[in-house]
mmCIF file of C-alpha atoms in Angstrom:
data_model
loop_
_atom_site.group_PDB
_atom_site.id
_atom_site.type_symbol
_atom_site.label_atom_id
_atom_site.label_comp_id
_atom_site.label_asym_id
_atom_site.label_seq_id
_atom_site.Cartn_x
_atom_site.Cartn_y
_atom_site.Cartn_z
ATOM 1 C CA MET A 1354 -13.852 4.449 6.382
ATOM 2 C CA PRO A 1355 -14.571 5.429 2.757
ATOM 3 C CA THR A 1356 -14.962 2.741 0.372
ATOM 4 C CA THR A 1357 -13.345 4.652 -2.475
ATOM 5 C CA ARG A 1358 -10.356 6.840 -2.268
ATOM 6 C CA LYS A 1359 -10.530 10.543 -3.753
ATOM 7 C CA PRO A 1360 -7.975 12.945 -5.509
ATOM 8 C CA LEU A 1361 -6.342 15.388 -3.342
ATOM 9 C CA ASP A 1362 -8.159 18.365 -1.886
ATOM 10 C CA GLY A 1363 -6.940 21.349 -0.388
ATOM 11 C CA LEU A 1364 -6.759 19.786 2.891
ATOM 12 C CA ALA A 1365 -4.802 16.890 1.603
ATOM 13 C CA MET A 1366 -2.365 19.136 -0.303
ATOM 14 C CA SER A 1367 -1.818 21.064 2.917
ATOM 15 C CA LEU A 1368 -1.289 18.247 5.121
ATOM 16 C CA MET A 1369 1.177 16.718 2.501
ATOM 17 C CA LEU A 1370 3.159 19.778 2.424
ATOM 18 C CA ILE A 1371 3.460 19.723 6.016
ATOM 19 C CA LEU A 1372 4.494 15.973 6.185
ATOM 20 C CA CYS A 1373 7.203 16.536 3.423
ATOM 21 C CA LEU A 1374 8.723 19.524 5.455
ATOM 22 C CA CYS A 1375 8.846 17.254 8.403
ATOM 23 C CA TRP A 1376 10.362 14.166 6.766
ATOM 24 C CA GLY A 1377 12.724 16.323 5.018
ATOM 25 C CA LEU A 1378 13.984 17.812 8.283
ATOM 26 C CA GLN A 1379 14.165 14.575 10.027
ATOM 27 C CA GLN A 1380 17.833 13.505 8.950
ATOM 28 C CA VAL A 1381 18.926 17.125 9.759
ATOM 29 C CA ALA A 1382 17.439 16.556 13.244
ATOM 30 C CA ILE A 1383 18.982 13.546 13.881
ATOM 31 C CA LYS A 1384 22.459 14.923 12.773
ATOM 32 C CA VAL A 1385 22.258 18.014 15.038
ATOM 33 C CA ALA A 1386 21.577 15.745 18.103
ATOM 34 C CA ALA A 1387 24.358 13.120 17.136
ATOM 35 C CA PRO A 1388 27.154 15.134 19.209
ATOM 36 C CA ASN A 1389 25.026 14.471 22.491
ATOM 37 C CA ILE A 1390 23.441 11.217 21.408
ATOM 38 C CA SER A 1391 23.872 8.476 19.004
ATOM 39 C CA PRO A 1392 21.761 8.366 15.779
ATOM 40 C CA ILE A 1393 20.872 4.731 16.880
ATOM 41 C CA LEU A 1394 19.726 5.624 20.275
ATOM 42 C CA GLN A 1395 17.764 8.553 19.055
ATOM 43 C CA ASN A 1396 15.710 6.386 16.668
ATOM 44 C CA GLY A 1397 15.093 3.867 19.472
ATOM 45 C CA LEU A 1398 14.165 6.452 22.043
ATOM 46 C CA ARG A 1399 11.830 8.195 19.574
ATOM 47 C CA SER A 1400 10.252 4.881 18.560
ATOM 48 C CA ALA A 1401 9.735 4.222 22.288
ATOM 49 C CA VAL A 1402 7.913 7.348 22.768
ATOM 50 C CA ALA A 1403 5.721 7.235 19.762
ATOM 51 C CA ALA A 1404 4.768 3.632 20.504
ATOM 52 C CA VAL A 1405 3.472 4.534 24.065
ATOM 53 C CA LEU A 1406 1.402 7.299 22.368
ATOM 54 C CA VAL A 1407 -0.063 5.123 19.788
ATOM 55 C CA SER A 1408 -0.964 2.732 22.585
ATOM 56 C CA GLY A 1409 -2.515 5.376 24.556
ATOM 57 C CA LEU A 1410 -4.277 6.609 21.416
ATOM 58 C CA MET A 1411 -5.657 3.054 20.555
ATOM 59 C CA TRP A 1412 -6.854 2.693 24.177
ATOM 60 C CA TRP A 1413 -8.922 6.018 24.046
ATOM 61 C CA ARG A 1414 -10.456 5.033 20.682
ATOM 62 C CA GLY A 1415 -11.184 1.674 22.179
ATOM 63 C CA SER A 1416 -9.210 0.114 19.122
ATOM 64 C CA LYS A 1417 -9.029 -3.609 19.278
ATOM 65 C CA PHE A 1418 -5.444 -4.594 20.492
ATOM 66 C CA SER A 1419 -4.788 -8.375 19.865
ATOM 67 C CA LEU A 1420 -1.540 -10.323 19.423
ATOM 68 C CA THR A 1421 -3.473 -13.558 18.607
ATOM 69 C CA ASP A 1422 -5.432 -12.480 15.508
ATOM 70 C CA GLY A 1423 -2.835 -13.546 13.091
ATOM 71 C CA SER A 1424 -0.789 -10.296 12.736
ATOM 72 C CA PHE A 1425 1.742 -11.079 15.421
ATOM 73 C CA TRP A 1426 4.446 -12.785 13.017
ATOM 74 C CA PRO A 1427 3.743 -10.512 10.019
ATOM 75 C CA GLY A 1428 3.842 -7.483 12.556
ATOM 76 C CA LEU A 1429 7.217 -8.773 14.082
ATOM 77 C CA ALA A 1430 8.645 -9.184 10.767
ATOM 78 C CA THR A 1431 7.669 -5.787 9.561
ATOM 79 C CA GLY A 1432 9.095 -4.249 12.799
ATOM 80 C CA LEU A 1433 12.371 -5.822 12.287
ATOM 81 C CA LEU A 1434 12.425 -4.393 8.712
ATOM 82 C CA PHE A 1435 11.332 -0.960 10.067
ATOM 83 C CA ALA A 1436 14.019 -1.108 12.685
ATOM 84 C CA GLY A 1437 16.593 -2.256 9.937
ATOM 85 C CA GLU A 1438 15.678 0.645 8.035
ATOM 86 C CA PHE A 1439 16.507 3.136 10.791
ATOM 87 C CA LEU A 1440 19.545 1.344 11.923
ATOM 88 C CA CYS A 1441 20.850 1.946 8.306
ATOM 89 C CA VAL A 1442 20.040 5.552 8.558
ATOM 90 C CA SER A 1443 21.525 5.973 11.969
ATOM 91 C CA ILE A 1444 24.835 4.362 10.963
ATOM 92 C CA GLY A 1445 24.724 6.066 7.527
ATOM 93 C CA LEU A 1446 24.349 9.398 8.838
ATOM 94 C CA ASN A 1447 27.826 9.048 10.672
ATOM 95 C CA TYR A 1448 29.588 8.635 7.091
ATOM 96 C CA THR A 1449 27.457 10.822 4.759
ATOM 97 C CA THR A 1450 25.610 14.077 4.919
ATOM 98 C CA ALA A 1451 21.980 14.450 5.587
ATOM 99 C CA SER A 1452 21.122 15.770 2.111
ATOM 100 C CA HIS A 1453 22.691 12.817 0.758
ATOM 101 C CA MET A 1454 20.782 10.466 3.125
ATOM 102 C CA SER A 1455 17.529 12.258 2.292
ATOM 103 C CA VAL A 1456 17.786 11.320 -1.413
ATOM 104 C CA PHE A 1457 18.944 7.944 -1.137
ATOM 105 C CA VAL A 1458 16.320 6.944 1.568
ATOM 106 C CA TYR A 1459 13.543 7.950 -0.864
ATOM 107 C CA THR A 1460 14.423 5.703 -3.593
ATOM 108 C CA ALA A 1461 12.303 3.123 -1.730
ATOM 109 C CA PRO A 1462 9.454 3.618 -4.088
ATOM 110 C CA ILE A 1463 11.620 2.121 -6.846
ATOM 111 C CA PHE A 1464 12.379 -0.939 -4.823
ATOM 112 C CA THR A 1465 8.840 -1.254 -3.779
ATOM 113 C CA VAL A 1466 7.545 -1.437 -7.124
ATOM 114 C CA LEU A 1467 9.931 -3.859 -8.253
ATOM 115 C CA GLY A 1468 9.113 -6.136 -5.559
ATOM 116 C CA LEU A 1469 5.307 -5.631 -5.908
ATOM 117 C CA HIS A 1470 5.958 -6.369 -9.819
ATOM 118 C CA TRP A 1471 7.235 -9.806 -8.895
ATOM 119 C CA LEU A 1472 5.447 -10.668 -5.691
ATOM 120 C CA VAL A 1473 1.971 -9.185 -5.876
ATOM 121 C CA PRO A 1474 -0.506 -10.102 -8.508
ATOM 122 C CA GLY A 1475 -2.071 -7.052 -10.101
ATOM 123 C CA GLU A 1476 0.790 -4.769 -9.668
ATOM 124 C CA ARG A 1477 2.691 -5.322 -12.838
ATOM 125 C CA PHE A 1478 3.879 -2.146 -14.644
ATOM 126 C CA GLY A 1479 4.662 -1.277 -18.176
ATOM 127 C CA LEU A 1480 7.211 0.768 -20.232
ATOM 128 C CA THR A 1481 6.767 4.278 -18.602
ATOM 129 C CA GLN A 1482 7.593 2.377 -15.120
ATOM 130 C CA TRP A 1483 10.445 0.378 -16.430
ATOM 131 C CA LEU A 1484 11.890 3.628 -17.936
ATOM 132 C CA GLY A 1485 11.497 5.213 -14.372
ATOM 133 C CA VAL A 1486 13.525 2.272 -12.654
ATOM 134 C CA VAL A 1487 16.352 2.738 -15.347
ATOM 135 C CA ALA A 1488 16.409 6.628 -14.796
ATOM 136 C CA ALA A 1489 16.368 6.157 -11.010
ATOM 137 C CA PHE A 1490 19.155 3.494 -11.037
ATOM 138 C CA ALA A 1491 21.114 5.886 -13.345
ATOM 139 C CA GLY A 1492 20.675 8.657 -10.862
ATOM 140 C CA ILE A 1493 21.830 6.692 -8.147
ATOM 141 C CA THR A 1494 25.086 5.761 -9.881
ATOM 142 C CA VAL A 1495 25.701 9.283 -10.838
ATOM 143 C CA ALA A 1496 24.948 10.526 -7.235
ATOM 144 C CA PHE A 1497 27.449 7.879 -5.951
ATOM 145 C CA ALA A 1498 30.019 9.265 -8.406
ATOM 146 C CA GLY A 1499 29.595 12.620 -6.584
ATOM 147 C CA GLY A 1500 31.316 11.120 -3.849
ATOM 148 C CA PHE A 1501 34.724 11.194 -5.609
ATOM 149 C CA GLU A 1502 34.435 14.969 -4.919
ATOM 150 C CA ALA A 1503 35.107 14.130 -1.184
ATOM 151 C CA GLY A 1504 38.707 13.341 -2.038
ATOM 152 C CA ALA A 1505 40.259 11.414 0.717
ATOM 153 C CA GLY A 1506 36.799 11.092 2.476
ATOM 154 C CA PHE A 1507 35.180 9.280 -0.676
ATOM 155 C CA SER A 1508 35.216 5.970 1.114
ATOM 156 C CA ARG A 1509 33.283 7.293 4.149
ATOM 157 C CA THR A 1510 30.710 8.920 1.887
ATOM 158 C CA LEU A 1511 30.329 5.954 -0.301
ATOM 159 C CA VAL A 1512 29.697 3.815 2.741
ATOM 160 C CA GLY A 1513 27.139 6.287 4.011
ATOM 161 C CA ASP A 1514 25.323 6.656 0.585
ATOM 162 C CA ALA A 1515 25.046 2.753 0.285
ATOM 163 C CA LEU A 1516 23.538 2.486 3.699
ATOM 164 C CA GLY A 1517 21.065 5.189 2.627
ATOM 165 C CA VAL A 1518 19.963 3.005 -0.292
ATOM 166 C CA LEU A 1519 19.956 -0.189 2.019
ATOM 167 C CA ALA A 1520 17.749 1.751 4.057
ATOM 168 C CA ALA A 1521 15.297 2.252 1.250
ATOM 169 C CA VAL A 1522 15.593 -1.595 0.369
ATOM 170 C CA PHE A 1523 14.462 -2.284 4.023
ATOM 171 C CA TRP A 1524 11.650 0.449 3.656
ATOM 172 C CA ALA A 1525 10.290 -1.318 0.602
ATOM 173 C CA ALA A 1526 10.377 -4.673 1.956
ATOM 174 C CA THR A 1527 8.416 -3.377 4.916
ATOM 175 C CA THR A 1528 5.653 -2.138 2.275
ATOM 176 C CA ILE A 1529 5.701 -5.291 0.629
ATOM 177 C CA MET A 1530 5.382 -7.412 3.792
ATOM 178 C CA ILE A 1531 2.331 -5.292 4.860
ATOM 179 C CA LYS A 1532 0.795 -5.739 1.424
ATOM 180 C CA ARG A 1533 1.262 -9.535 1.294
ATOM 181 C CA SER A 1534 0.207 -10.228 4.794
ATOM 182 C CA VAL A 1535 -2.879 -9.866 6.908
ATOM 183 C CA LEU A 1536 -1.541 -6.519 7.986
ATOM 184 C CA THR A 1537 -2.915 -5.098 4.989
ATOM 185 C CA ASN A 1538 -6.463 -5.549 6.611
ATOM 186 C CA THR A 1539 -5.127 -4.608 10.195
ATOM 187 C CA ALA A 1540 -5.886 -1.146 11.430
ATOM 188 C CA PRO A 1541 -3.116 1.383 10.524
ATOM 189 C CA SER A 1542 -2.472 2.068 14.216
ATOM 190 C CA MET A 1543 -1.899 -1.465 15.003
ATOM 191 C CA THR A 1544 0.526 -1.760 12.151
ATOM 192 C CA LEU A 1545 2.452 1.192 13.223
ATOM 193 C CA TRP A 1546 2.395 0.022 16.811
ATOM 194 C CA TYR A 1547 4.206 -3.166 15.785
ATOM 195 C CA GLN A 1548 6.697 -1.319 13.808
ATOM 196 C CA LEU A 1549 7.455 1.216 16.481
ATOM 197 C CA ALA A 1550 7.435 -1.261 19.446
ATOM 198 C CA VAL A 1551 10.021 -3.489 17.840
ATOM 199 C CA ALA A 1552 12.204 -0.711 17.001
ATOM 200 C CA ALA A 1553 11.985 0.478 20.494
ATOM 201 C CA VAL A 1554 13.305 -2.808 21.906
ATOM 202 C CA THR A 1555 16.056 -3.414 19.185
ATOM 203 C CA LEU A 1556 17.611 -0.185 18.495
ATOM 204 C CA PRO A 1557 18.608 0.687 22.051
ATOM 205 C CA LEU A 1558 19.797 -2.958 22.585
ATOM 206 C CA LEU A 1559 21.893 -2.446 19.589
ATOM 207 C CA ALA A 1560 23.243 1.058 20.680
ATOM 208 C CA LEU A 1561 24.113 -0.671 24.156
ATOM 209 C CA VAL A 1562 25.989 -3.614 22.454
ATOM 210 C CA THR A 1563 27.893 -1.346 20.222
ATOM 211 C CA GLY A 1564 28.824 1.179 22.832
ATOM 212 C CA GLN A 1565 26.641 3.763 21.440
ATOM 213 C CA ALA A 1566 24.318 4.148 24.465
ATOM 214 C CA GLU A 1567 26.085 6.929 26.151
ATOM 215 C CA VAL A 1568 24.710 10.369 26.249
ATOM 216 C CA VAL A 1569 27.272 13.261 26.410
ATOM 217 C CA THR A 1570 26.490 15.970 29.035
ATOM 218 C CA PRO A 1571 25.762 18.828 29.072
ATOM 219 C CA LEU A 1572 22.216 18.171 27.553
ATOM 220 C CA THR A 1573 21.716 20.880 25.038
ATOM 221 C CA GLY A 1574 18.431 22.545 24.085
ATOM 222 C CA ILE A 1575 18.950 21.624 20.430
ATOM 223 C CA MET A 1576 19.194 18.008 21.533
ATOM 224 C CA TRP A 1577 15.962 18.144 23.554
ATOM 225 C CA THR A 1578 14.285 19.958 20.650
ATOM 226 C CA SER A 1579 15.346 17.332 18.021
ATOM 227 C CA LEU A 1580 14.259 14.454 19.994
ATOM 228 C CA VAL A 1581 10.656 16.070 20.734
ATOM 229 C CA PHE A 1582 10.459 16.783 17.204
ATOM 230 C CA GLN A 1583 11.570 13.320 15.986
ATOM 231 C CA SER A 1584 9.352 11.398 18.639
ATOM 232 C CA LEU A 1585 5.968 13.806 18.797
ATOM 233 C CA ILE A 1586 6.022 15.070 15.258
ATOM 234 C CA VAL A 1587 7.655 12.631 13.149
ATOM 235 C CA ALA A 1588 7.404 9.019 14.609
ATOM 236 C CA PHE A 1589 3.788 9.669 16.105
ATOM 237 C CA GLY A 1590 2.147 12.737 14.331
ATOM 238 C CA SER A 1591 3.387 12.463 10.744
ATOM 239 C CA PHE A 1592 3.180 8.401 10.472
ATOM 240 C CA LEU A 1593 -0.306 8.408 11.615
ATOM 241 C CA ALA A 1594 -1.381 11.311 9.274
ATOM 242 C CA TRP A 1595 0.265 9.622 6.482
ATOM 243 C CA PHE A 1596 -1.636 6.132 7.289
ATOM 244 C CA TRP A 1597 -5.012 8.263 7.686
ATOM 245 C CA MET A 1598 -4.317 9.756 4.171
ATOM 246 C CA LEU A 1599 -3.553 6.415 2.625
ATOM 247 C CA ARG A 1600 -7.059 5.234 3.516
ATOM 248 C CA ARG A 1601 -8.896 8.484 2.232
ATOM 249 C CA TYR A 1602 -6.969 9.569 -1.016
ATOM 250 C CA LEU A 1603 -5.456 7.897 -4.070
ATOM 251 C CA ALA A 1604 -2.108 6.614 -3.067
ATOM 252 C CA SER A 1605 -0.458 7.591 -6.402
ATOM 253 C CA ARG A 1606 -1.278 11.255 -5.907
ATOM 254 C CA LEU A 1607 0.034 11.127 -2.449
ATOM 255 C CA THR A 1608 3.079 9.247 -3.527
ATOM 256 C CA VAL A 1609 3.973 11.946 -6.321
ATOM 257 C CA PHE A 1610 3.450 14.896 -3.844
ATOM 258 C CA SER A 1611 5.798 13.102 -1.458
ATOM 259 C CA PHE A 1612 8.742 13.696 -3.931
ATOM 260 C CA LEU A 1613 9.066 17.022 -2.466
ATOM 261 C CA THR A 1614 10.566 15.431 0.732
ATOM 262 C CA PRO A 1615 14.013 14.743 -0.484
ATOM 263 C CA LEU A 1616 13.926 18.274 -2.096
ATOM 264 C CA PHE A 1617 13.346 19.580 1.341
ATOM 265 C CA GLY A 1618 15.912 17.398 2.929
ATOM 266 C CA VAL A 1619 18.648 18.738 0.566
ATOM 267 C CA SER A 1620 17.458 22.404 1.162
ATOM 268 C CA PHE A 1621 17.457 21.937 4.958
ATOM 269 C CA GLY A 1622 20.867 20.049 4.831
ATOM 270 C CA VAL A 1623 22.367 22.908 2.856
ATOM 271 C CA LEU A 1624 20.749 25.662 4.860
ATOM 272 C CA LEU A 1625 21.224 24.411 8.393
ATOM 273 C CA LEU A 1626 24.294 22.126 8.213
ATOM 274 C CA ASP A 1627 26.258 23.740 5.242
ATOM 275 C CA ASP A 1628 26.333 20.236 3.372
ATOM 276 C CA PRO A 1629 28.337 20.361 0.288
ATOM 277 C CA ILE A 1630 26.345 19.779 -2.874
ATOM 278 C CA GLY A 1631 28.316 19.102 -6.122
ATOM 279 C CA LEU A 1632 26.989 18.906 -9.616
ATOM 280 C CA PRO A 1633 27.270 15.136 -10.068
ATOM 281 C CA PHE A 1634 25.018 14.832 -6.887
ATOM 282 C CA VAL A 1635 22.373 17.342 -8.173
ATOM 283 C CA PHE A 1636 22.118 15.745 -11.632
ATOM 284 C CA GLY A 1637 21.883 12.339 -9.929
ATOM 285 C CA ALA A 1638 19.257 13.358 -7.486
ATOM 286 C CA MET A 1639 17.265 14.819 -10.323
ATOM 287 C CA LEU A 1640 17.411 11.708 -12.253
ATOM 288 C CA VAL A 1641 16.216 9.723 -9.155
ATOM 289 C CA LEU A 1642 13.377 11.969 -8.628
ATOM 290 C CA SER A 1643 12.310 11.691 -12.232
ATOM 291 C CA GLY A 1644 12.728 7.871 -12.091
ATOM 292 C CA ILE A 1645 10.248 7.773 -9.100
ATOM 293 C CA VAL A 1646 7.700 10.052 -10.771
ATOM 294 C CA LEU A 1647 7.657 7.658 -13.729
ATOM 295 C CA VAL A 1648 7.543 4.633 -11.780
ATOM 296 C CA ASN A 1649 4.367 6.059 -9.990
ATOM 297 C CA TRP A 1650 2.798 7.666 -13.134
ATOM 298 C CA GLN A 1651 -1.102 6.901 -13.287
ATOM 299 C CA ARG A 1652 -0.524 4.098 -10.562
ATOM 300 C CA GLY A 1653 -2.973 3.667 -7.645
#
């Protein structure tokens, strides 16, 4: 593993473009399969498949696999936070559009830097970053206001949007937990395994308890395509690729590039699901993206 991280080269930019496309499409993939299989069960199953694949990859590489190296409890906590994030996404998609969810989930960097500022020495930020926080939260407020366009459906939209923001908080807490624990020095594959394994256990159980474990037949090709995409491409391939890149390239450059994800998410939602997009939401989303750019300006 290299001791210094480098700026993005052609390979990194190409990979990041592919990752952003995949992440932007994942909310749409969950939504299109929802008539056959609940979003909660989808996220549980994809986590299970990806956990098995990560286990196989670790075995093939001869990676150390230990639950007694001090990483178990932080790993369990990280896994629960990871599961909480996708539980919020799963429930939220029943109330709001994939486009809205894509934007609100990707407010996570704002909550991450706020947590790191207070909890991790050396992660303080200055005026530019604070301006970014203000711009992002202003954007969230404006985007929430766009829910009024839904008329009678405003309450449902607002609930879904709020769950998207809560998912972002869980995502940020996951990052902070990794940063503040022994997981920061643990192999990326092991950290990912903890997240996937816990989600693979908890989410299907929650689906069963809440009566959302039923699969509606006949099973469609779209449903199978969605599950394969979520399991192999998103939960396994893209997450491993992201960890790999974080170890080789400057984190701030990668983070800024990843701001394409919500733009792709909104585009896919509009093109594939005919998601309605009003001016308040568009303006709010641009404020959010601007805020995230400012927060990460010259960081990493």
